[in-house]
PDB file of C-alpha atoms in Angstrom:
ATOM      1  CA  UNK A 569      88.112 102.124 109.918  1.00 63.00           C
ATOM      2  CA  UNK A 570      90.783 100.479 112.041  1.00 63.00           C
ATOM      3  CA  UNK A 571      88.614  97.416 112.715  1.00 69.00           C
ATOM      4  CA  UNK A 572      88.088  96.922 108.986  1.00 77.00           C
ATOM      5  CA  UNK A 573      91.829  97.211 108.348  1.00 75.00           C
ATOM      6  CA  UNK A 574      92.584  94.580 110.986  1.00 74.00           C
ATOM      7  CA  UNK A 575      89.895  92.307 109.540  1.00 81.00           C
ATOM      8  CA  UNK A 576      91.478  92.601 106.093  1.00 83.00           C
ATOM      9  CA  UNK A 577      94.817  91.570 107.583  1.00 80.00           C
ATOM     10  CA  UNK A 578      93.264  88.531 109.269  1.00 83.00           C
ATOM     11  CA  UNK A 579      91.524  87.496 106.043  1.00 86.00           C
ATOM     12  CA  UNK A 580      94.796  87.880 104.155  1.00 87.00           C
ATOM     13  CA  UNK A 581      96.512  85.565 106.647  1.00 87.00           C
ATOM     14  CA  UNK A 582      93.689  83.041 106.273  1.00 90.00           C
ATOM     15  CA  UNK A 583      94.210  83.083 102.503  1.00 91.00           C
ATOM     16  CA  UNK A 584      97.969  82.738 103.028  1.00 91.00           C
ATOM     17  CA  UNK A 585      97.419  79.668 105.213  1.00 93.00           C
ATOM     18  CA  UNK A 586      95.264  78.110 102.481  1.00 94.00           C
ATOM     19  CA  UNK A 587      98.049  78.910 100.007  1.00 94.00           C
ATOM     20  CA  UNK A 588     100.647  77.242 102.253  1.00 95.00           C
ATOM     21  CA  UNK A 589      98.480  74.155 102.752  1.00 95.00           C
ATOM     22  CA  UNK A 590      98.285  73.741  98.995  1.00 96.00           C
ATOM     23  CA  UNK A 591     102.043  74.196  98.637  1.00 95.00           C
ATOM     24  CA  UNK A 592     102.607  71.579 101.355  1.00 95.00           C
ATOM     25  CA  UNK A 593     100.472  69.108  99.428  1.00 96.00           C
ATOM     26  CA  UNK A 594     102.452  69.935  96.289  1.00 95.00           C
ATOM     27  CA  UNK A 595     105.711  69.282  98.154  1.00 93.00           C
ATOM     28  CA  UNK A 596     104.547  65.824  99.218  1.00 94.00           C
ATOM     29  CA  UNK A 597     103.088  65.183  95.783  1.00 94.00           C
ATOM     30  CA  UNK A 598     106.289  66.165  93.951  1.00 92.00           C
ATOM     31  CA  UNK A 599     108.429  63.962  96.192  1.00 91.00           C
ATOM     32  CA  UNK A 600     106.017  61.049  95.830  1.00 93.00           C
ATOM     33  CA  UNK A 601     105.870  61.477  92.054  1.00 94.00           C
ATOM     34  CA  UNK A 602     109.681  61.401  91.886  1.00 90.00           C
ATOM     35  CA  UNK A 603     109.662  58.279  94.065  1.00 91.00           C
ATOM     36  CA  UNK A 604     107.119  56.610  91.775  1.00 94.00           C
ATOM     37  CA  UNK A 605     109.202  57.438  88.696  1.00 92.00           C
ATOM     38  CA  UNK A 606     112.319  56.044  90.349  1.00 89.00           C
ATOM     39  CA  UNK A 607     110.510  52.861  91.392  1.00 92.00           C
ATOM     40  CA  UNK A 608     109.227  52.320  87.861  1.00 93.00           C
ATOM     41  CA  UNK A 609     112.700  52.670  86.405  1.00 91.00           C
ATOM     42  CA  UNK A 610     114.121  50.369  89.056  1.00 89.00           C
ATOM     43  CA  UNK A 611     111.339  47.834  88.436  1.00 93.00           C
ATOM     44  CA  UNK A 612     112.112  47.730  84.704  1.00 93.00           C
ATOM     45  CA  UNK A 613     115.800  47.232  85.471  1.00 89.00           C
ATOM     46  CA  UNK A 614     115.111  44.515  88.056  1.00 90.00           C
ATOM     47  CA  UNK A 615     112.695  42.674  85.769  1.00 93.00           C
ATOM     48  CA  UNK A 616     115.405  42.605  83.090  1.00 93.00           C
ATOM     49  CA  UNK A 617     117.957  41.326  85.588  1.00 88.00           C
ATOM     50  CA  UNK A 618     115.500  38.689  86.845  1.00 92.00           C
ATOM     51  CA  UNK A 619     114.882  37.529  83.275  1.00 93.00           C
ATOM     52  CA  UNK A 620     118.644  37.149  82.873  1.00 91.00           C
ATOM     53  CA  UNK A 621     118.866  35.239  86.125  1.00 89.00           C
ATOM     54  CA  UNK A 622     120.740  38.034  87.912  1.00 83.00           C
ATOM     55  CA  UNK A 623     117.933  39.048  90.303  1.00 84.00           C
ATOM     56  CA  UNK A 624     115.308  37.209  92.289  1.00 88.00           C
ATOM     57  CA  UNK A 625     111.644  37.183  91.388  1.00 92.00           C
ATOM     58  CA  UNK A 626     110.947  38.185  94.990  1.00 92.00           C
ATOM     59  CA  UNK A 627     112.831  41.425  94.348  1.00 90.00           C
ATOM     60  CA  UNK A 628     110.539  42.147  91.421  1.00 94.00           C
ATOM     61  CA  UNK A 629     107.506  41.460  93.613  1.00 95.00           C
ATOM     62  CA  UNK A 630     108.775  43.789  96.352  1.00 93.00           C
ATOM     63  CA  UNK A 631     109.292  46.581  93.856  1.00 93.00           C
ATOM     64  CA  UNK A 632     105.827  46.097  92.379  1.00 95.00           C
ATOM     65  CA  UNK A 633     104.206  46.254  95.825  1.00 95.00           C
ATOM     66  CA  UNK A 634     106.202  49.348  96.751  1.00 93.00           C
ATOM     67  CA  UNK A 635     105.261  50.977  93.452  1.00 95.00           C
ATOM     68  CA  UNK A 636     101.561  50.232  93.958  1.00 97.00           C
ATOM     69  CA  UNK A 637     101.682  51.682  97.471  1.00 96.00           C
ATOM     70  CA  UNK A 638     103.465  54.826  96.304  1.00 95.00           C
ATOM     71  CA  UNK A 639     100.985  55.230  93.443  1.00 97.00           C
ATOM     72  CA  UNK A 640      98.083  55.029  95.914  1.00 98.00           C
ATOM     73  CA  UNK A 641      99.741  57.746  97.992  1.00 96.00           C
ATOM     74  CA  UNK A 642     100.163  59.876  94.891  1.00 96.00           C
ATOM     75  CA  UNK A 643      96.506  59.440  93.923  1.00 97.00           C
ATOM     76  CA  UNK A 644      95.413  60.426  97.435  1.00 98.00           C
ATOM     77  CA  UNK A 645      97.544  63.546  97.317  1.00 97.00           C
ATOM     78  CA  UNK A 646      96.002  64.421  93.966  1.00 97.00           C
ATOM     79  CA  UNK A 647      92.520  64.290  95.491  1.00 97.00           C
ATOM     80  CA  UNK A 648      93.660  66.338  98.480  1.00 97.00           C
ATOM     81  CA  UNK A 649      95.083  68.923  96.117  1.00 96.00           C
ATOM     82  CA  UNK A 650      91.736  69.391  94.381  1.00 96.00           C
ATOM     83  CA  UNK A 651      90.127  70.164  97.741  1.00 96.00           C
ATOM     84  CA  UNK A 652      92.962  72.496  98.767  1.00 95.00           C
ATOM     85  CA  UNK A 653      92.746  74.443  95.495  1.00 95.00           C
ATOM     86  CA  UNK A 654      89.013  74.920  96.067  1.00 95.00           C
ATOM     87  CA  UNK A 655      89.701  76.110  99.631  1.00 94.00           C
ATOM     88  CA  UNK A 656      92.241  78.610  98.326  1.00 93.00           C
ATOM     89  CA  UNK A 657      89.685  79.915  95.846  1.00 93.00           C
ATOM     90  CA  UNK A 658      87.150  80.490  98.619  1.00 92.00           C
ATOM     91  CA  UNK A 659      89.758  82.084 100.888  1.00 90.00           C
ATOM     92  CA  UNK A 660      90.607  84.594  98.166  1.00 87.00           C
ATOM     93  CA  UNK A 661      86.962  85.508  97.667  1.00 87.00           C
ATOM     94  CA  UNK A 662      86.251  83.497  94.542  1.00 86.00           C
ATOM     95  CA  UNK A 663      84.185  80.472  93.669  1.00 86.00           C
ATOM     96  CA  UNK A 664      86.651  78.664  91.392  1.00 91.00           C
ATOM     97  CA  UNK A 665      89.773  76.723  92.421  1.00 92.00           C
ATOM     98  CA  UNK A 666      92.977  78.751  92.425  1.00 90.00           C
ATOM     99  CA  UNK A 667      96.382  77.528  91.299  1.00 90.00           C
ATOM    100  CA  UNK A 668      99.265  78.721  93.496  1.00 88.00           C
ATOM    101  CA  UNK A 669     102.163  80.610  91.950  1.00 88.00           C
ATOM    102  CA  UNK A 670     105.319  80.466  94.056  1.00 88.00           C
ATOM    103  CA  UNK A 671     108.782  81.438  92.885  1.00 89.00           C
ATOM    104  CA  UNK A 672     110.428  79.305  95.567  1.00 87.00           C
ATOM    105  CA  UNK A 673     111.575  82.193  97.748  1.00 91.00           C
ATOM    106  CA  UNK A 674     110.667  81.620 101.372  1.00 91.00           C
ATOM    107  CA  UNK A 675     112.979  83.791 103.487  1.00 93.00           C
ATOM    108  CA  UNK A 676     114.006  87.444 103.661  1.00 92.00           C
ATOM    109  CA  UNK A 677     117.485  88.809 104.108  1.00 88.00           C
ATOM    110  CA  UNK A 678     116.504  90.352 107.430  1.00 85.00           C
ATOM    111  CA  UNK A 679     117.259  89.790 111.112  1.00 86.00           C
ATOM    112  CA  UNK A 680     114.403  91.602 112.877  1.00 87.00           C
ATOM    113  CA  UNK A 681     114.873  92.639 116.499  1.00 89.00           C
ATOM    114  CA  UNK A 682     112.125  92.435 119.112  1.00 88.00           C
ATOM    115  CA  UNK A 683     112.327  96.064 120.291  1.00 88.00           C
ATOM    116  CA  UNK A 684     112.142  97.399 116.725  1.00 90.00           C
ATOM    117  CA  UNK A 685     109.188  95.164 115.909  1.00 91.00           C
ATOM    118  CA  UNK A 686     107.248  96.230 119.014  1.00 87.00           C
ATOM    119  CA  UNK A 687     107.835  99.906 118.214  1.00 86.00           C
ATOM    120  CA  UNK A 688     106.682  99.310 114.660  1.00 87.00           C
ATOM    121  CA  UNK A 689     103.563  97.506 115.873  1.00 87.00           C
ATOM    122  CA  UNK A 690     102.592 100.482 118.046  1.00 81.00           C
ATOM    123  CA  UNK A 691     102.636 102.644 114.915  1.00 81.00           C
ATOM    124  CA  UNK A 692     101.196 100.131 112.449  1.00 80.00           C
ATOM    125  CA  UNK A 693      98.644  97.879 114.129  1.00 82.00           C
ATOM    126  CA  UNK A 694      95.073  99.111 113.533  1.00 79.00           C
ATOM    127  CA  UNK A 695      93.804  97.881 116.909  1.00 80.00           C
ATOM    128  CA  UNK A 696      96.564  99.708 118.787  1.00 77.00           C
ATOM    129  CA  UNK A 697      96.054 102.843 116.719  1.00 77.00           C
ATOM    130  CA  UNK A 698      92.311 102.803 117.410  1.00 79.00           C
ATOM    131  CA  UNK A 699      92.836 102.638 121.184  1.00 78.00           C
ATOM    132  CA  UNK A 700      95.508 105.346 121.052  1.00 79.00           C
ATOM    133  CA  UNK A 701      93.188 107.642 119.086  1.00 77.00           C
ATOM    134  CA  UNK A 702      90.374 107.003 121.555  1.00 82.00           C
ATOM    135  CA  UNK A 703      92.658 107.856 124.465  1.00 78.00           C
ATOM    136  CA  UNK A 704      93.711 111.144 122.851  1.00 82.00           C
ATOM    137  CA  UNK A 705      90.104 112.060 122.092  1.00 81.00           C
ATOM    138  CA  UNK A 706      89.163 111.497 125.732  1.00 74.00           C
ATOM    139  CA  UNK A 707      92.092 113.658 126.861  1.00 75.00           C
ATOM    140  CA  UNK A 708      90.926 116.511 124.640  1.00 75.00           C
ATOM    141  CA  UNK A 709      87.334 116.147 125.786  1.00 73.00           C
ATOM    142  CA  UNK A 710      88.339 116.099 129.455  1.00 68.00           C
ATOM    143  CA  UNK A 711      90.502 119.186 128.910  1.00 66.00           C
ATOM    144  CA  UNK A 712      87.583 121.023 127.341  1.00 66.00           C
ATOM    145  CA  UNK A 713      85.355 120.163 130.300  1.00 61.00           C
ATOM    146  CA  UNK A 714      87.973 121.383 132.779  1.00 64.00           C
ATOM    147  CA  UNK A 715      88.363 124.635 130.868  1.00 59.00           C
ATOM    148  CA  UNK A 716      84.604 125.254 130.911  1.00 60.00           C
ATOM    149  CA  UNK A 717      84.612 125.213 134.739  1.00 60.00           C
ATOM    150  CA  UNK A 718      86.999 128.209 134.983  1.00 53.00           C
ATOM    151  CA  UNK A 719      86.043 131.926 134.846  1.00 57.00           C
ATOM    152  CA  UNK A 720      86.845 133.575 131.546  1.00 57.00           C
ATOM    153  CA  UNK A 721      87.573 137.168 130.555  1.00 53.00           C
ATOM    154  CA  UNK A 722      85.591 138.832 127.792  1.00 56.00           C
ATOM    155  CA  UNK A 723      86.974 142.095 126.339  1.00 54.00           C
ATOM    156  CA  UNK A 724      84.870 144.535 124.317  1.00 58.00           C
ATOM    157  CA  UNK A 725      85.864 147.787 122.564  1.00 54.00           C
ATOM    158  CA  UNK A 726      83.805 150.482 120.770  1.00 55.00           C
ATOM    159  CA  UNK A 727      84.803 153.517 118.698  1.00 52.00           C
ATOM    160  CA  UNK A 728      82.468 156.501 118.326  1.00 55.00           C
ATOM    161  CA  UNK A 729      83.046 159.412 115.927  1.00 52.00           C
ATOM    162  CA  UNK A 730      81.730 162.865 117.053  1.00 54.00           C
ATOM    163  CA  UNK A 731      82.926 165.141 114.277  1.00 54.00           C
ATOM    164  CA  UNK A 732      81.237 168.609 114.328  1.00 54.00           C
ATOM    165  CA  UNK A 733      80.495 168.711 118.081  1.00 56.00           C
ATOM    166  CA  UNK A 734      82.529 171.594 119.653  1.00 50.00           C
ATOM    167  CA  UNK A 735      81.956 170.340 123.184  1.00 52.00           C
ATOM    168  CA  UNK A 736      83.356 166.750 122.615  1.00 55.00           C
ATOM    169  CA  UNK A 737      86.526 165.337 121.101  1.00 54.00           C
ATOM    170  CA  UNK A 738      86.469 164.299 117.466  1.00 54.00           C
ATOM    171  CA  UNK A 739      86.345 160.689 118.472  1.00 51.00           C
ATOM    172  CA  UNK A 740      85.676 158.655 121.568  1.00 53.00           C
ATOM    173  CA  UNK A 741      86.977 155.141 122.252  1.00 53.00           C
ATOM    174  CA  UNK A 742      85.349 153.013 124.906  1.00 54.00           C
ATOM    175  CA  UNK A 743      86.518 149.642 126.217  1.00 54.00           C
ATOM    176  CA  UNK A 744      85.322 147.126 128.759  1.00 56.00           C
ATOM    177  CA  UNK A 745      86.528 143.879 130.293  1.00 55.00           C
ATOM    178  CA  UNK A 746      83.989 141.517 131.827  1.00 55.00           C
ATOM    179  CA  UNK A 747      84.423 138.311 133.811  1.00 52.00           C
ATOM    180  CA  UNK A 748      82.055 135.506 132.764  1.00 52.00           C
ATOM    181  CA  UNK A 749      81.531 132.651 135.217  1.00 53.00           C
ATOM    182  CA  UNK A 750      78.665 130.339 135.929  1.00 55.00           C
ATOM    183  CA  UNK A 751      79.407 128.744 139.328  1.00 57.00           C
ATOM    184  CA  UNK A 752      76.381 126.484 139.102  1.00 49.00           C
ATOM    185  CA  UNK A 753      77.568 125.022 135.770  1.00 51.00           C
ATOM    186  CA  UNK A 754      80.869 124.109 137.406  1.00 52.00           C
ATOM    187  CA  UNK A 755      79.043 121.675 139.662  1.00 53.00           C
ATOM    188  CA  UNK A 756      77.520 119.845 136.708  1.00 60.00           C
ATOM    189  CA  UNK A 757      80.880 119.680 134.922  1.00 62.00           C
ATOM    190  CA  UNK A 758      82.593 117.867 137.797  1.00 69.00           C
ATOM    191  CA  UNK A 759      80.750 114.515 137.353  1.00 74.00           C
ATOM    192  CA  UNK A 760      81.237 114.777 133.594  1.00 71.00           C
ATOM    193  CA  UNK A 761      84.992 115.250 134.018  1.00 70.00           C
ATOM    194  CA  UNK A 762      85.146 112.353 136.482  1.00 74.00           C
ATOM    195  CA  UNK A 763      83.339 110.079 134.028  1.00 76.00           C
ATOM    196  CA  UNK A 764      85.732 111.053 131.234  1.00 72.00           C
ATOM    197  CA  UNK A 765      88.737 110.435 133.472  1.00 75.00           C
ATOM    198  CA  UNK A 766      87.389 107.018 134.426  1.00 78.00           C
ATOM    199  CA  UNK A 767      86.817 106.124 130.780  1.00 79.00           C
ATOM    200  CA  UNK A 768      90.297 107.321 129.872  1.00 78.00           C
ATOM    201  CA  UNK A 769      91.789 105.220 132.679  1.00 82.00           C
ATOM    202  CA  UNK A 770      89.929 102.182 131.337  1.00 84.00           C
ATOM    203  CA  UNK A 771      91.228 102.858 127.826  1.00 80.00           C
ATOM    204  CA  UNK A 772      94.765 103.267 129.212  1.00 83.00           C
ATOM    205  CA  UNK A 773      94.447  99.884 130.930  1.00 87.00           C
ATOM    206  CA  UNK A 774      93.177  98.284 127.711  1.00 82.00           C
ATOM    207  CA  UNK A 775      96.037  99.866 125.786  1.00 84.00           C
ATOM    208  CA  UNK A 776      98.666  98.573 128.220  1.00 86.00           C
ATOM    209  CA  UNK A 777      97.140  95.096 128.143  1.00 88.00           C
ATOM    210  CA  UNK A 778      96.991  95.049 124.348  1.00 83.00           C
ATOM    211  CA  UNK A 779     100.593  96.223 124.082  1.00 86.00           C
ATOM    212  CA  UNK A 780     101.701  93.407 126.384  1.00 89.00           C
ATOM    213  CA  UNK A 781      99.699  90.911 124.320  1.00 88.00           C
ATOM    214  CA  UNK A 782     101.197  92.272 121.091  1.00 87.00           C
ATOM    215  CA  UNK A 783     104.719  91.992 122.496  1.00 89.00           C
ATOM    216  CA  UNK A 784     104.066  88.372 123.475  1.00 92.00           C
ATOM    217  CA  UNK A 785     102.615  87.679 120.026  1.00 90.00           C
ATOM    218  CA  UNK A 786     105.639  89.225 118.323  1.00 92.00           C
ATOM    219  CA  UNK A 787     108.050  87.391 120.616  1.00 93.00           C
ATOM    220  CA  UNK A 788     106.348  84.078 119.783  1.00 94.00           C
ATOM    221  CA  UNK A 789     106.318  84.784 116.036  1.00 92.00           C
ATOM    222  CA  UNK A 790     109.991  85.771 116.123  1.00 93.00           C
ATOM    223  CA  UNK A 791     110.889  82.570 117.976  1.00 94.00           C
ATOM    224  CA  UNK A 792     108.965  80.534 115.397  1.00 94.00           C
ATOM    225  CA  UNK A 793     110.874  82.271 112.611  1.00 95.00           C
ATOM    226  CA  UNK A 794     114.255  81.526 114.166  1.00 95.00           C
ATOM    227  CA  UNK A 795     113.273  77.902 114.816  1.00 96.00           C
ATOM    228  CA  UNK A 796     112.003  77.461 111.256  1.00 96.00           C
ATOM    229  CA  UNK A 797     115.200  78.927 109.821  1.00 96.00           C
ATOM    230  CA  UNK A 798     117.303  76.510 111.859  1.00 97.00           C
ATOM    231  CA  UNK A 799     115.119  73.599 110.740  1.00 97.00           C
ATOM    232  CA  UNK A 800     115.754  74.402 107.068  1.00 97.00           C
ATOM    233  CA  UNK A 801     119.504  74.024 107.586  1.00 95.00           C
ATOM    234  CA  UNK A 802     119.022  70.742 109.452  1.00 97.00           C
ATOM    235  CA  UNK A 803     116.721  69.346 106.763  1.00 97.00           C
ATOM    236  CA  UNK A 804     119.142  70.362 104.014  1.00 97.00           C
ATOM    237  CA  UNK A 805     121.881  68.317 105.681  1.00 97.00           C
ATOM    238  CA  UNK A 806     119.401  65.449 106.005  1.00 97.00           C
ATOM    239  CA  UNK A 807     118.779  65.519 102.251  1.00 96.00           C
ATOM    240  CA  UNK A 808     122.521  65.427 101.530  1.00 97.00           C
ATOM    241  CA  UNK A 809     123.016  62.491 103.881  1.00 97.00           C
ATOM    242  CA  UNK A 810     120.029  60.566 102.498  1.00 96.00           C
ATOM    243  CA  UNK A 811     121.202  61.125  98.925  1.00 96.00           C
ATOM    244  CA  UNK A 812     124.678  59.837  99.751  1.00 97.00           C
ATOM    245  CA  UNK A 813     123.199  56.855 101.596  1.00 96.00           C
ATOM    246  CA  UNK A 814     121.083  55.990  98.561  1.00 94.00           C
ATOM    247  CA  UNK A 815     124.138  56.197  96.300  1.00 95.00           C
ATOM    248  CA  UNK A 816     126.075  53.822  98.541  1.00 96.00           C
ATOM    249  CA  UNK A 817     123.170  51.401  98.882  1.00 94.00           C
ATOM    250  CA  UNK A 818     122.740  51.407  95.110  1.00 91.00           C
ATOM    251  CA  UNK A 819     126.377  50.427  94.618  1.00 93.00           C
ATOM    252  CA  UNK A 820     126.132  47.743  97.295  1.00 93.00           C
ATOM    253  CA  UNK A 821     122.927  46.412  95.735  1.00 87.00           C
ATOM    254  CA  UNK A 822     124.529  46.178  92.308  1.00 85.00           C
ATOM    255  CA  UNK A 823     127.455  44.354  93.877  1.00 87.00           C
ATOM    256  CA  UNK A 824     125.096  41.956  95.629  1.00 84.00           C
ATOM    257  CA  UNK A 825     125.989  43.171  99.114  1.00 90.00           C
ATOM    258  CA  UNK A 826     122.647  44.885  99.892  1.00 88.00           C
ATOM    259  CA  UNK A 827     119.096  43.623  99.612  1.00 86.00           C
ATOM    260  CA  UNK A 828     116.287  45.204  97.659  1.00 85.00           C
ATOM    261  CA  UNK A 829     114.688  46.149 100.972  1.00 86.00           C
ATOM    262  CA  UNK A 830     117.832  48.087 101.917  1.00 90.00           C
ATOM    263  CA  UNK A 831     117.683  49.949  98.640  1.00 89.00           C
ATOM    264  CA  UNK A 832     113.965  50.708  98.995  1.00 88.00           C
ATOM    265  CA  UNK A 833     114.493  51.967 102.540  1.00 90.00           C
ATOM    266  CA  UNK A 834     117.229  54.321 101.358  1.00 93.00           C
ATOM    267  CA  UNK A 835     115.048  55.589  98.533  1.00 90.00           C
ATOM    268  CA  UNK A 836     112.110  56.171 100.873  1.00 90.00           C
ATOM    269  CA  UNK A 837     114.399  57.972 103.335  1.00 93.00           C
ATOM    270  CA  UNK A 838     115.533  60.376 100.622  1.00 93.00           C
ATOM    271  CA  UNK A 839     111.923  61.020  99.677  1.00 91.00           C
ATOM    272  CA  UNK A 840     111.047  61.821 103.300  1.00 92.00           C
ATOM    273  CA  UNK A 841     114.020  64.139 103.751  1.00 95.00           C
ATOM    274  CA  UNK A 842     113.260  66.036 100.552  1.00 93.00           C
ATOM    275  CA  UNK A 843     109.651  66.484 101.635  1.00 94.00           C
ATOM    276  CA  UNK A 844     110.655  67.622 105.126  1.00 95.00           C
ATOM    277  CA  UNK A 845     113.116  70.095 103.640  1.00 96.00           C
ATOM    278  CA  UNK A 846     110.436  71.690 101.487  1.00 95.00           C
ATOM    279  CA  UNK A 847     107.976  71.751 104.389  1.00 96.00           C
ATOM    280  CA  UNK A 848     110.618  73.437 106.559  1.00 96.00           C
ATOM    281  CA  UNK A 849     110.967  76.146 103.921  1.00 96.00           C
ATOM    282  CA  UNK A 850     107.204  76.645 103.979  1.00 96.00           C
ATOM    283  CA  UNK A 851     107.370  76.934 107.769  1.00 96.00           C
ATOM    284  CA  UNK A 852     109.766  79.867 107.361  1.00 96.00           C
ATOM    285  CA  UNK A 853     107.341  81.502 104.949  1.00 94.00           C
ATOM    286  CA  UNK A 854     104.487  80.871 107.398  1.00 94.00           C
ATOM    287  CA  UNK A 855     106.525  82.363 110.253  1.00 94.00           C
ATOM    288  CA  UNK A 856     107.095  85.557 108.260  1.00 94.00           C
ATOM    289  CA  UNK A 857     103.381  85.826 107.522  1.00 92.00           C
ATOM    290  CA  UNK A 858     102.472  85.530 111.200  1.00 90.00           C
ATOM    291  CA  UNK A 859     105.220  87.959 112.186  1.00 93.00           C
ATOM    292  CA  UNK A 860     103.814  90.483 109.711  1.00 91.00           C
ATOM    293  CA  UNK A 861     100.360  89.985 111.223  1.00 88.00           C
ATOM    294  CA  UNK A 862     101.695  90.483 114.754  1.00 89.00           C
ATOM    295  CA  UNK A 863     103.438  93.705 113.726  1.00 89.00           C
ATOM    296  CA  UNK A 864     100.523  94.868 111.589  1.00 85.00           C
ATOM    297  CA  UNK A 865     102.384  95.268 108.307  1.00 77.00           C
ATOM    298  CA  UNK A 866     102.474  93.586 104.907  1.00 63.00           C
ATOM    299  CA  UNK A 867     106.245  93.196 105.103  1.00 58.00           C
ATOM    300  CA  UNK A 868     108.308  93.395 108.259  1.00 52.00           C
ATOM    301  CA  UNK A 869     111.474  95.450 108.143  1.00 49.00           C
ATOM    302  CA  UNK A 870     114.085  94.227 110.509  1.00 44.00           C
ATOM    303  CA  UNK A 871     116.469  96.245 112.575  1.00 40.00           C
TER     304      UNK A 871
END
């Protein structure tokens, strides 16, 4: 039924959220793993420079501490990923952990409009359809009750053959029209019709309220989508800036004009920006999922 269809949609969104949580952990884990690899390479280089008297032992110590801290973060993310994979397995109806498969696409080449989405929701959402069907059924039932209160005409016709009788025509056709009406039944129908009208009015009120709630839900989901899309562009510029800053700090460090702390800060900033950029992409994907749920479809077509 309609309730079961809506429940399946809600369960699908729950599984999608578990999927996105796992992808978010992977985004942080990938960025942290890249940071760890970079720190290791930088530590080897700095140790060689320190052995040649071109770098301070304190720089080596700072790199080792930063590497140990980043490795601890990476280990923690690995444990969190195990839990998230198990959660995804349960959300998809299984007992075993599930590995996510994502091709990296997070947006659709669509610009959905609010009015089109609301109209689509009226046709697609199971809860709205169920109320609309109930309202129509009550209208039909009330119409049948009203019709039963009115007099009705009943026509009857007979044909009699009289072949061989010299005193009558060869055939005789008889017809009759009768009016059928039970005035006492009309009195019992009136309360029944009133009850149906009251129930239909209540369903109409529920339908109007649900439509308003759906419009608000769609409006909110659409705003989240637009905000998430804008955030992706901002985060992409942040990655470019952080990468350029790291390049400059690396040159300054090699020239002796920047400290190891400056270099580590620039490297950590790039790591953060890359992570935020990936998380912003996942927010766009999440916004589409919630917009689909609000509209009641598996893929929203924009106008």
